[in-house]
Amino acid sequence: SAASGDSTVEAIQAAVQRVVAQDADDFLVFAVSDANLGSYGITPEVLRRTLMEDPRVSACVVFIAERDAAEMLAKTLPPGKGYAC
């Protein structure tokens, strides 16, 4: 069984490192989250810094559950960085 926790930030960081290691015209990272990040101490500011860590990379998160949390996160992130579904 998997350990309890959220790996959203670590997954975005790993994806950013991996994508910039390739030769490309554009670097894109898309993450999908249930938006239950606050339960694990992940604030909108932590998520914002992670998404914008490397200016070469266009990164965003699609929130697919926890509607209230998803909408709050999508609104507090910079434009184009978070989407609620």
PDB file of N, CA and C in Angstrom:
ATOM      1  N   SER A   1       0.839  -1.180   0.000  1.00  0.00           N
ATOM      2  CA  SER A   1       0.000   0.000   0.000  1.00  0.00           C
ATOM      3  C   SER A   1       0.881   1.240   0.000  1.00  0.00           C
ATOM      4  N   ALA A   2       0.370   2.311  -0.585  1.00  0.00           N
ATOM      5  CA  ALA A   2       1.121   3.562  -0.684  1.00  0.00           C
ATOM      6  C   ALA A   2       1.038   4.333   0.622  1.00  0.00           C
ATOM      7  N   ALA A   3       2.063   5.114   0.881  1.00  0.00           N
ATOM      8  CA  ALA A   3       2.063   5.957   2.071  1.00  0.00           C
ATOM      9  C   ALA A   3       1.063   7.084   1.887  1.00  0.00           C
ATOM     10  N   SER A   4       0.453   7.497   2.985  1.00  0.00           N
ATOM     11  CA  SER A   4      -0.492   8.602   2.938  1.00  0.00           C
ATOM     12  C   SER A   4       0.273   9.901   2.738  1.00  0.00           C
ATOM     13  N   GLY A   5      -0.295  10.785   1.944  1.00  0.00           N
ATOM     14  CA  GLY A   5       0.340  12.075   1.713  1.00  0.00           C
ATOM     15  C   GLY A   5       0.059  12.568   0.319  1.00  0.00           C
ATOM     16  N   ASP A   6       0.581  13.723   0.022  1.00  0.00           N
ATOM     17  CA  ASP A   6       0.391  14.319  -1.282  1.00  0.00           C
ATOM     18  C   ASP A   6       1.755  14.596  -1.890  1.00  0.00           C
ATOM     19  N   SER A   7       1.928  14.192  -3.118  1.00  0.00           N
ATOM     20  CA  SER A   7       3.213  14.362  -3.802  1.00  0.00           C
ATOM     21  C   SER A   7       3.129  15.369  -4.940  1.00  0.00           C
ATOM     22  N   THR A   8       2.119  16.225  -4.917  1.00  0.00           N
ATOM     23  CA  THR A   8       1.921  17.179  -6.013  1.00  0.00           C
ATOM     24  C   THR A   8       3.143  18.055  -6.233  1.00  0.00           C
ATOM     25  N   VAL A   9       3.650  18.673  -5.184  1.00  0.00           N
ATOM     26  CA  VAL A   9       4.789  19.583  -5.323  1.00  0.00           C
ATOM     27  C   VAL A   9       6.017  18.827  -5.819  1.00  0.00           C
ATOM     28  N   GLU A  10       6.295  17.689  -5.219  1.00  0.00           N
ATOM     29  CA  GLU A  10       7.451  16.898  -5.632  1.00  0.00           C
ATOM     30  C   GLU A  10       7.310  16.416  -7.071  1.00  0.00           C
ATOM     31  N   ALA A  11       6.110  16.051  -7.476  1.00  0.00           N
ATOM     32  CA  ALA A  11       5.879  15.587  -8.849  1.00  0.00           C
ATOM     33  C   ALA A  11       6.090  16.713  -9.858  1.00  0.00           C
ATOM     34  N   ILE A  12       5.626  17.907  -9.524  1.00  0.00           N
ATOM     35  CA  ILE A  12       5.833  19.051 -10.423  1.00  0.00           C
ATOM     36  C   ILE A  12       7.321  19.361 -10.530  1.00  0.00           C
ATOM     37  N   GLN A  13       8.021  19.362  -9.404  1.00  0.00           N
ATOM     38  CA  GLN A  13       9.459  19.632  -9.426  1.00  0.00           C
ATOM     39  C   GLN A  13      10.199  18.600 -10.285  1.00  0.00           C
ATOM     40  N   ALA A  14       9.855  17.335 -10.135  1.00  0.00           N
ATOM     41  CA  ALA A  14      10.500  16.276 -10.923  1.00  0.00           C
ATOM     42  C   ALA A  14      10.182  16.437 -12.400  1.00  0.00           C
ATOM     43  N   ALA A  15       8.941  16.779 -12.715  1.00  0.00           N
ATOM     44  CA  ALA A  15       8.548  16.951 -14.121  1.00  0.00           C
ATOM     45  C   ALA A  15       9.284  18.130 -14.748  1.00  0.00           C
ATOM     46  N   VAL A  16       9.423  19.215 -14.012  1.00  0.00           N
ATOM     47  CA  VAL A  16      10.146  20.383 -14.520  1.00  0.00           C
ATOM     48  C   VAL A  16      11.599  20.013 -14.801  1.00  0.00           C
ATOM     49  N   GLN A  17      12.242  19.342 -13.870  1.00  0.00           N
ATOM     50  CA  GLN A  17      13.640  18.935 -14.074  1.00  0.00           C
ATOM     51  C   GLN A  17      13.773  18.005 -15.277  1.00  0.00           C
ATOM     52  N   ARG A  18      12.835  17.102 -15.408  1.00  0.00           N
ATOM     53  CA  ARG A  18      12.903  16.136 -16.507  1.00  0.00           C
ATOM     54  C   ARG A  18      12.665  16.800 -17.864  1.00  0.00           C
ATOM     55  N   VAL A  19      11.702  17.706 -17.922  1.00  0.00           N
ATOM     56  CA  VAL A  19      11.369  18.313 -19.210  1.00  0.00           C
ATOM     57  C   VAL A  19      12.481  19.233 -19.706  1.00  0.00           C
ATOM     58  N   VAL A  20      13.136  19.969 -18.804  1.00  0.00           N
ATOM     59  CA  VAL A  20      14.203  20.867 -19.256  1.00  0.00           C
ATOM     60  C   VAL A  20      15.481  20.113 -19.610  1.00  0.00           C
ATOM     61  N   ALA A  21      15.560  18.854 -19.237  1.00  0.00           N
ATOM     62  CA  ALA A  21      16.721  18.042 -19.596  1.00  0.00           C
ATOM     63  C   ALA A  21      16.687  17.635 -21.077  1.00  0.00           C
ATOM     64  N   GLN A  22      15.540  17.854 -21.715  1.00  0.00           N
ATOM     65  CA  GLN A  22      15.372  17.513 -23.122  1.00  0.00           C
ATOM     66  C   GLN A  22      15.597  18.759 -23.982  1.00  0.00           C
ATOM     67  N   ASP A  23      15.960  18.542 -25.235  1.00  0.00           N
ATOM     68  CA  ASP A  23      16.092  19.636 -26.184  1.00  0.00           C
ATOM     69  C   ASP A  23      14.704  19.902 -26.761  1.00  0.00           C
ATOM     70  N   ALA A  24      14.184  21.124 -26.556  1.00  0.00           N
ATOM     71  CA  ALA A  24      12.836  21.435 -27.034  1.00  0.00           C
ATOM     72  C   ALA A  24      12.665  22.932 -27.237  1.00  0.00           C
ATOM     73  N   ASP A  25      11.669  23.285 -28.050  1.00  0.00           N
ATOM     74  CA  ASP A  25      11.322  24.693 -28.250  1.00  0.00           C
ATOM     75  C   ASP A  25      10.492  25.216 -27.088  1.00  0.00           C
ATOM     76  N   ASP A  26       9.629  24.367 -26.548  1.00  0.00           N
ATOM     77  CA  ASP A  26       8.757  24.733 -25.437  1.00  0.00           C
ATOM     78  C   ASP A  26       8.830  23.653 -24.368  1.00  0.00           C
ATOM     79  N   PHE A  27       8.742  24.069 -23.134  1.00  0.00           N
ATOM     80  CA  PHE A  27       8.743  23.144 -21.999  1.00  0.00           C
ATOM     81  C   PHE A  27       7.398  23.272 -21.282  1.00  0.00           C
ATOM     82  N   LEU A  28       6.621  22.204 -21.291  1.00  0.00           N
ATOM     83  CA  LEU A  28       5.280  22.207 -20.711  1.00  0.00           C
ATOM     84  C   LEU A  28       5.155  21.137 -19.639  1.00  0.00           C
ATOM     85  N   VAL A  29       4.527  21.507 -18.520  1.00  0.00           N
ATOM     86  CA  VAL A  29       4.241  20.559 -17.447  1.00  0.00           C
ATOM     87  C   VAL A  29       2.780  20.735 -17.052  1.00  0.00           C
ATOM     88  N   PHE A  30       2.049  19.649 -17.047  1.00  0.00           N
ATOM     89  CA  PHE A  30       0.652  19.640 -16.618  1.00  0.00           C
ATOM     90  C   PHE A  30       0.532  18.681 -15.436  1.00  0.00           C
ATOM     91  N   ALA A  31      -0.034  19.157 -14.348  1.00  0.00           N
ATOM     92  CA  ALA A  31      -0.258  18.311 -13.184  1.00  0.00           C
ATOM     93  C   ALA A  31      -1.760  18.209 -12.944  1.00  0.00           C
ATOM     94  N   VAL A  32      -2.189  17.072 -12.402  1.00  0.00           N
ATOM     95  CA  VAL A  32      -3.589  16.859 -12.052  1.00  0.00           C
ATOM     96  C   VAL A  32      -3.633  16.578 -10.556  1.00  0.00           C
ATOM     97  N   SER A  33      -4.534  17.274  -9.858  1.00  0.00           N
ATOM     98  CA  SER A  33      -4.618  17.136  -8.402  1.00  0.00           C
ATOM     99  C   SER A  33      -6.072  17.079  -7.961  1.00  0.00           C
ATOM    100  N   ASP A  34      -6.307  16.428  -6.828  1.00  0.00           N
ATOM    101  CA  ASP A  34      -7.655  16.402  -6.264  1.00  0.00           C
ATOM    102  C   ASP A  34      -7.950  17.671  -5.471  1.00  0.00           C
ATOM    103  N   ALA A  35      -7.019  18.591  -5.396  1.00  0.00           N
ATOM    104  CA  ALA A  35      -7.154  19.892  -4.734  1.00  0.00           C
ATOM    105  C   ALA A  35      -7.211  19.796  -3.219  1.00  0.00           C
ATOM    106  N   ASN A  36      -6.949  18.641  -2.665  1.00  0.00           N
ATOM    107  CA  ASN A  36      -6.969  18.466  -1.214  1.00  0.00           C
ATOM    108  C   ASN A  36      -5.588  18.767  -0.630  1.00  0.00           C
ATOM    109  N   LEU A  37      -4.958  19.809  -1.133  1.00  0.00           N
ATOM    110  CA  LEU A  37      -3.573  20.108  -0.778  1.00  0.00           C
ATOM    111  C   LEU A  37      -3.419  20.685   0.619  1.00  0.00           C
ATOM    112  N   GLY A  38      -4.403  21.453   1.066  1.00  0.00           N
ATOM    113  CA  GLY A  38      -4.324  22.074   2.384  1.00  0.00           C
ATOM    114  C   GLY A  38      -4.195  21.065   3.506  1.00  0.00           C
ATOM    115  N   SER A  39      -4.760  19.888   3.319  1.00  0.00           N
ATOM    116  CA  SER A  39      -4.662  18.838   4.341  1.00  0.00           C
ATOM    117  C   SER A  39      -3.228  18.395   4.559  1.00  0.00           C
ATOM    118  N   TYR A  40      -2.365  18.686   3.598  1.00  0.00           N
ATOM    119  CA  TYR A  40      -0.965  18.277   3.677  1.00  0.00           C
ATOM    120  C   TYR A  40      -0.035  19.478   3.837  1.00  0.00           C
ATOM    121  N   GLY A  41      -0.621  20.630   4.167  1.00  0.00           N
ATOM    122  CA  GLY A  41       0.182  21.822   4.407  1.00  0.00           C
ATOM    123  C   GLY A  41       0.699  22.500   3.149  1.00  0.00           C
ATOM    124  N   ILE A  42       0.133  22.170   2.011  1.00  0.00           N
ATOM    125  CA  ILE A  42       0.560  22.789   0.754  1.00  0.00           C
ATOM    126  C   ILE A  42      -0.315  24.015   0.522  1.00  0.00           C
ATOM    127  N   THR A  43       0.280  25.180   0.626  1.00  0.00           N
ATOM    128  CA  THR A  43      -0.450  26.435   0.469  1.00  0.00           C
ATOM    129  C   THR A  43      -0.442  26.879  -0.993  1.00  0.00           C
ATOM    130  N   PRO A  44      -1.338  27.783  -1.349  1.00  0.00           N
ATOM    131  CA  PRO A  44      -1.296  28.331  -2.706  1.00  0.00           C
ATOM    132  C   PRO A  44       0.055  28.965  -3.032  1.00  0.00           C
ATOM    133  N   GLU A  45       0.701  29.577  -2.034  1.00  0.00           N
ATOM    134  CA  GLU A  45       2.007  30.198  -2.268  1.00  0.00           C
ATOM    135  C   GLU A  45       3.073  29.152  -2.599  1.00  0.00           C
ATOM    136  N   VAL A  46       3.067  28.038  -1.889  1.00  0.00           N
ATOM    137  CA  VAL A  46       4.016  26.952  -2.192  1.00  0.00           C
ATOM    138  C   VAL A  46       3.772  26.439  -3.604  1.00  0.00           C
ATOM    139  N   LEU A  47       2.519  26.250  -3.949  1.00  0.00           N
ATOM    140  CA  LEU A  47       2.183  25.759  -5.283  1.00  0.00           C
ATOM    141  C   LEU A  47       2.578  26.776  -6.351  1.00  0.00           C
ATOM    142  N   ARG A  48       2.333  28.046  -6.096  1.00  0.00           N
ATOM    143  CA  ARG A  48       2.707  29.102  -7.053  1.00  0.00           C
ATOM    144  C   ARG A  48       4.213  29.105  -7.299  1.00  0.00           C
ATOM    145  N   ARG A  49       4.989  29.070  -6.207  1.00  0.00           N
ATOM    146  CA  ARG A  49       6.457  29.057  -6.356  1.00  0.00           C
ATOM    147  C   ARG A  49       6.927  27.842  -7.144  1.00  0.00           C
ATOM    148  N   THR A  50       6.316  26.702  -6.880  1.00  0.00           N
ATOM    149  CA  THR A  50       6.706  25.472  -7.566  1.00  0.00           C
ATOM    150  C   THR A  50       6.396  25.562  -9.057  1.00  0.00           C
ATOM    151  N   LEU A  51       5.219  26.059  -9.398  1.00  0.00           N
ATOM    152  CA  LEU A  51       4.819  26.176 -10.801  1.00  0.00           C
ATOM    153  C   LEU A  51       5.669  27.174 -11.573  1.00  0.00           C
ATOM    154  N   MET A  52       6.205  28.171 -10.877  1.00  0.00           N
ATOM    155  CA  MET A  52       6.950  29.241 -11.541  1.00  0.00           C
ATOM    156  C   MET A  52       8.453  29.162 -11.284  1.00  0.00           C
ATOM    157  N   GLU A  53       8.895  28.037 -10.737  1.00  0.00           N
ATOM    158  CA  GLU A  53      10.295  27.885 -10.332  1.00  0.00           C
ATOM    159  C   GLU A  53      11.285  28.075 -11.478  1.00  0.00           C
ATOM    160  N   ASP A  54      10.968  27.556 -12.637  1.00  0.00           N
ATOM    161  CA  ASP A  54      11.855  27.672 -13.795  1.00  0.00           C
ATOM    162  C   ASP A  54      11.123  28.477 -14.867  1.00  0.00           C
ATOM    163  N   PRO A  55      11.591  29.681 -15.172  1.00  0.00           N
ATOM    164  CA  PRO A  55      10.885  30.542 -16.122  1.00  0.00           C
ATOM    165  C   PRO A  55      10.817  29.978 -17.550  1.00  0.00           C
ATOM    166  N   ARG A  56      11.624  28.975 -17.843  1.00  0.00           N
ATOM    167  CA  ARG A  56      11.560  28.351 -19.175  1.00  0.00           C
ATOM    168  C   ARG A  56      10.361  27.434 -19.326  1.00  0.00           C
ATOM    169  N   VAL A  57       9.760  27.047 -18.207  1.00  0.00           N
ATOM    170  CA  VAL A  57       8.712  26.026 -18.211  1.00  0.00           C
ATOM    171  C   VAL A  57       7.335  26.651 -17.995  1.00  0.00           C
ATOM    172  N   SER A  58       6.397  26.300 -18.853  1.00  0.00           N
ATOM    173  CA  SER A  58       4.989  26.656 -18.651  1.00  0.00           C
ATOM    174  C   SER A  58       4.354  25.493 -17.907  1.00  0.00           C
ATOM    175  N   ALA A  59       4.006  25.719 -16.654  1.00  0.00           N
ATOM    176  CA  ALA A  59       3.444  24.659 -15.813  1.00  0.00           C
ATOM    177  C   ALA A  59       2.090  25.103 -15.285  1.00  0.00           C
ATOM    178  N   CYS A  60       1.171  24.151 -15.185  1.00  0.00           N
ATOM    179  CA  CYS A  60      -0.139  24.446 -14.607  1.00  0.00           C
ATOM    180  C   CYS A  60      -0.699  23.193 -13.943  1.00  0.00           C
ATOM    181  N   VAL A  61      -1.729  23.407 -13.119  1.00  0.00           N
ATOM    182  CA  VAL A  61      -2.389  22.309 -12.415  1.00  0.00           C
ATOM    183  C   VAL A  61      -3.869  22.324 -12.767  1.00  0.00           C
ATOM    184  N   VAL A  62      -4.408  21.135 -13.016  1.00  0.00           N
ATOM    185  CA  VAL A  62      -5.843  20.957 -13.219  1.00  0.00           C
ATOM    186  C   VAL A  62      -6.374  20.284 -11.961  1.00  0.00           C
ATOM    187  N   PHE A  63      -7.298  20.938 -11.280  1.00  0.00           N
ATOM    188  CA  PHE A  63      -7.895  20.407 -10.057  1.00  0.00           C
ATOM    189  C   PHE A  63      -9.189  19.698 -10.413  1.00  0.00           C
ATOM    190  N   ILE A  64      -9.292  18.422 -10.058  1.00  0.00           N
ATOM    191  CA  ILE A  64     -10.424  17.615 -10.530  1.00  0.00           C
ATOM    192  C   ILE A  64     -11.427  17.224  -9.456  1.00  0.00           C
ATOM    193  N   ALA A  65     -11.208  17.604  -8.222  1.00  0.00           N
ATOM    194  CA  ALA A  65     -12.139  17.232  -7.152  1.00  0.00           C
ATOM    195  C   ALA A  65     -12.132  18.319  -6.096  1.00  0.00           C
ATOM    196  N   GLU A  66     -12.855  18.093  -4.993  1.00  0.00           N
ATOM    197  CA  GLU A  66     -12.902  19.065  -3.907  1.00  0.00           C
ATOM    198  C   GLU A  66     -13.216  20.452  -4.476  1.00  0.00           C
ATOM    199  N   ARG A  67     -14.405  20.597  -5.031  1.00  0.00           N
ATOM    200  CA  ARG A  67     -14.781  21.791  -5.787  1.00  0.00           C
ATOM    201  C   ARG A  67     -14.426  23.109  -5.089  1.00  0.00           C
ATOM    202  N   ASP A  68     -14.773  23.266  -3.820  1.00  0.00           N
ATOM    203  CA  ASP A  68     -14.481  24.526  -3.129  1.00  0.00           C
ATOM    204  C   ASP A  68     -12.987  24.792  -3.066  1.00  0.00           C
ATOM    205  N   ALA A  69     -12.224  23.778  -2.719  1.00  0.00           N
ATOM    206  CA  ALA A  69     -10.771  23.927  -2.640  1.00  0.00           C
ATOM    207  C   ALA A  69     -10.190  24.186  -4.029  1.00  0.00           C
ATOM    208  N   ALA A  70     -10.702  23.486  -5.034  1.00  0.00           N
ATOM    209  CA  ALA A  70     -10.215  23.661  -6.402  1.00  0.00           C
ATOM    210  C   ALA A  70     -10.443  25.085  -6.886  1.00  0.00           C
ATOM    211  N   GLU A  71     -11.627  25.612  -6.649  1.00  0.00           N
ATOM    212  CA  GLU A  71     -11.928  26.972  -7.094  1.00  0.00           C
ATOM    213  C   GLU A  71     -11.083  27.998  -6.347  1.00  0.00           C
ATOM    214  N   MET A  72     -10.883  27.790  -5.038  1.00  0.00           N
ATOM    215  CA  MET A  72     -10.050  28.703  -4.260  1.00  0.00           C
ATOM    216  C   MET A  72      -8.614  28.685  -4.776  1.00  0.00           C
ATOM    217  N   LEU A  73      -8.068  27.493  -5.002  1.00  0.00           N
ATOM    218  CA  LEU A  73      -6.694  27.394  -5.492  1.00  0.00           C
ATOM    219  C   LEU A  73      -6.561  28.004  -6.879  1.00  0.00           C
ATOM    220  N   ALA A  74      -7.498  27.707  -7.757  1.00  0.00           N
ATOM    221  CA  ALA A  74      -7.442  28.234  -9.122  1.00  0.00           C
ATOM    222  C   ALA A  74      -7.480  29.764  -9.110  1.00  0.00           C
ATOM    223  N   LYS A  75      -8.263  30.351  -8.201  1.00  0.00           N
ATOM    224  CA  LYS A  75      -8.370  31.812  -8.127  1.00  0.00           C
ATOM    225  C   LYS A  75      -7.147  32.456  -7.499  1.00  0.00           C
ATOM    226  N   THR A  76      -6.467  31.759  -6.600  1.00  0.00           N
ATOM    227  CA  THR A  76      -5.326  32.377  -5.909  1.00  0.00           C
ATOM    228  C   THR A  76      -4.010  32.200  -6.655  1.00  0.00           C
ATOM    229  N   LEU A  77      -3.959  31.273  -7.591  1.00  0.00           N
ATOM    230  CA  LEU A  77      -2.750  31.104  -8.399  1.00  0.00           C
ATOM    231  C   LEU A  77      -2.715  32.173  -9.491  1.00  0.00           C
ATOM    232  N   PRO A  78      -1.548  32.483 -10.011  1.00  0.00           N
ATOM    233  CA  PRO A  78      -1.461  33.448 -11.112  1.00  0.00           C
ATOM    234  C   PRO A  78      -2.299  32.969 -12.303  1.00  0.00           C
ATOM    235  N   PRO A  79      -2.757  33.888 -13.140  1.00  0.00           N
ATOM    236  CA  PRO A  79      -3.552  33.502 -14.325  1.00  0.00           C
ATOM    237  C   PRO A  79      -2.840  32.443 -15.167  1.00  0.00           C
ATOM    238  N   GLY A  80      -3.596  31.434 -15.562  1.00  0.00           N
ATOM    239  CA  GLY A  80      -3.059  30.373 -16.401  1.00  0.00           C
ATOM    240  C   GLY A  80      -2.333  29.276 -15.662  1.00  0.00           C
ATOM    241  N   LYS A  81      -2.286  29.351 -14.330  1.00  0.00           N
ATOM    242  CA  LYS A  81      -1.540  28.354 -13.564  1.00  0.00           C
ATOM    243  C   LYS A  81      -2.424  27.321 -12.878  1.00  0.00           C
ATOM    244  N   GLY A  82      -3.727  27.585 -12.724  1.00  0.00           N
ATOM    245  CA  GLY A  82      -4.610  26.642 -12.059  1.00  0.00           C
ATOM    246  C   GLY A  82      -5.998  26.662 -12.667  1.00  0.00           C
ATOM    247  N   TYR A  83      -6.579  25.479 -12.808  1.00  0.00           N
ATOM    248  CA  TYR A  83      -7.901  25.333 -13.410  1.00  0.00           C
ATOM    249  C   TYR A  83      -8.735  24.355 -12.583  1.00  0.00           C
ATOM    250  N   ALA A  84      -9.979  24.718 -12.319  1.00  0.00           N
ATOM    251  CA  ALA A  84     -10.899  23.838 -11.589  1.00  0.00           C
ATOM    252  C   ALA A  84     -11.822  23.155 -12.569  1.00  0.00           C
ATOM    253  N   CYS A  85     -11.982  21.838 -12.402  1.00  0.00           N
ATOM    254  CA  CYS A  85     -12.879  21.077 -13.266  1.00  0.00           C
ATOM    255  C   CYS A  85     -14.004  20.495 -12.432  1.00  0.00           C
TER     256      CYS A  85
END
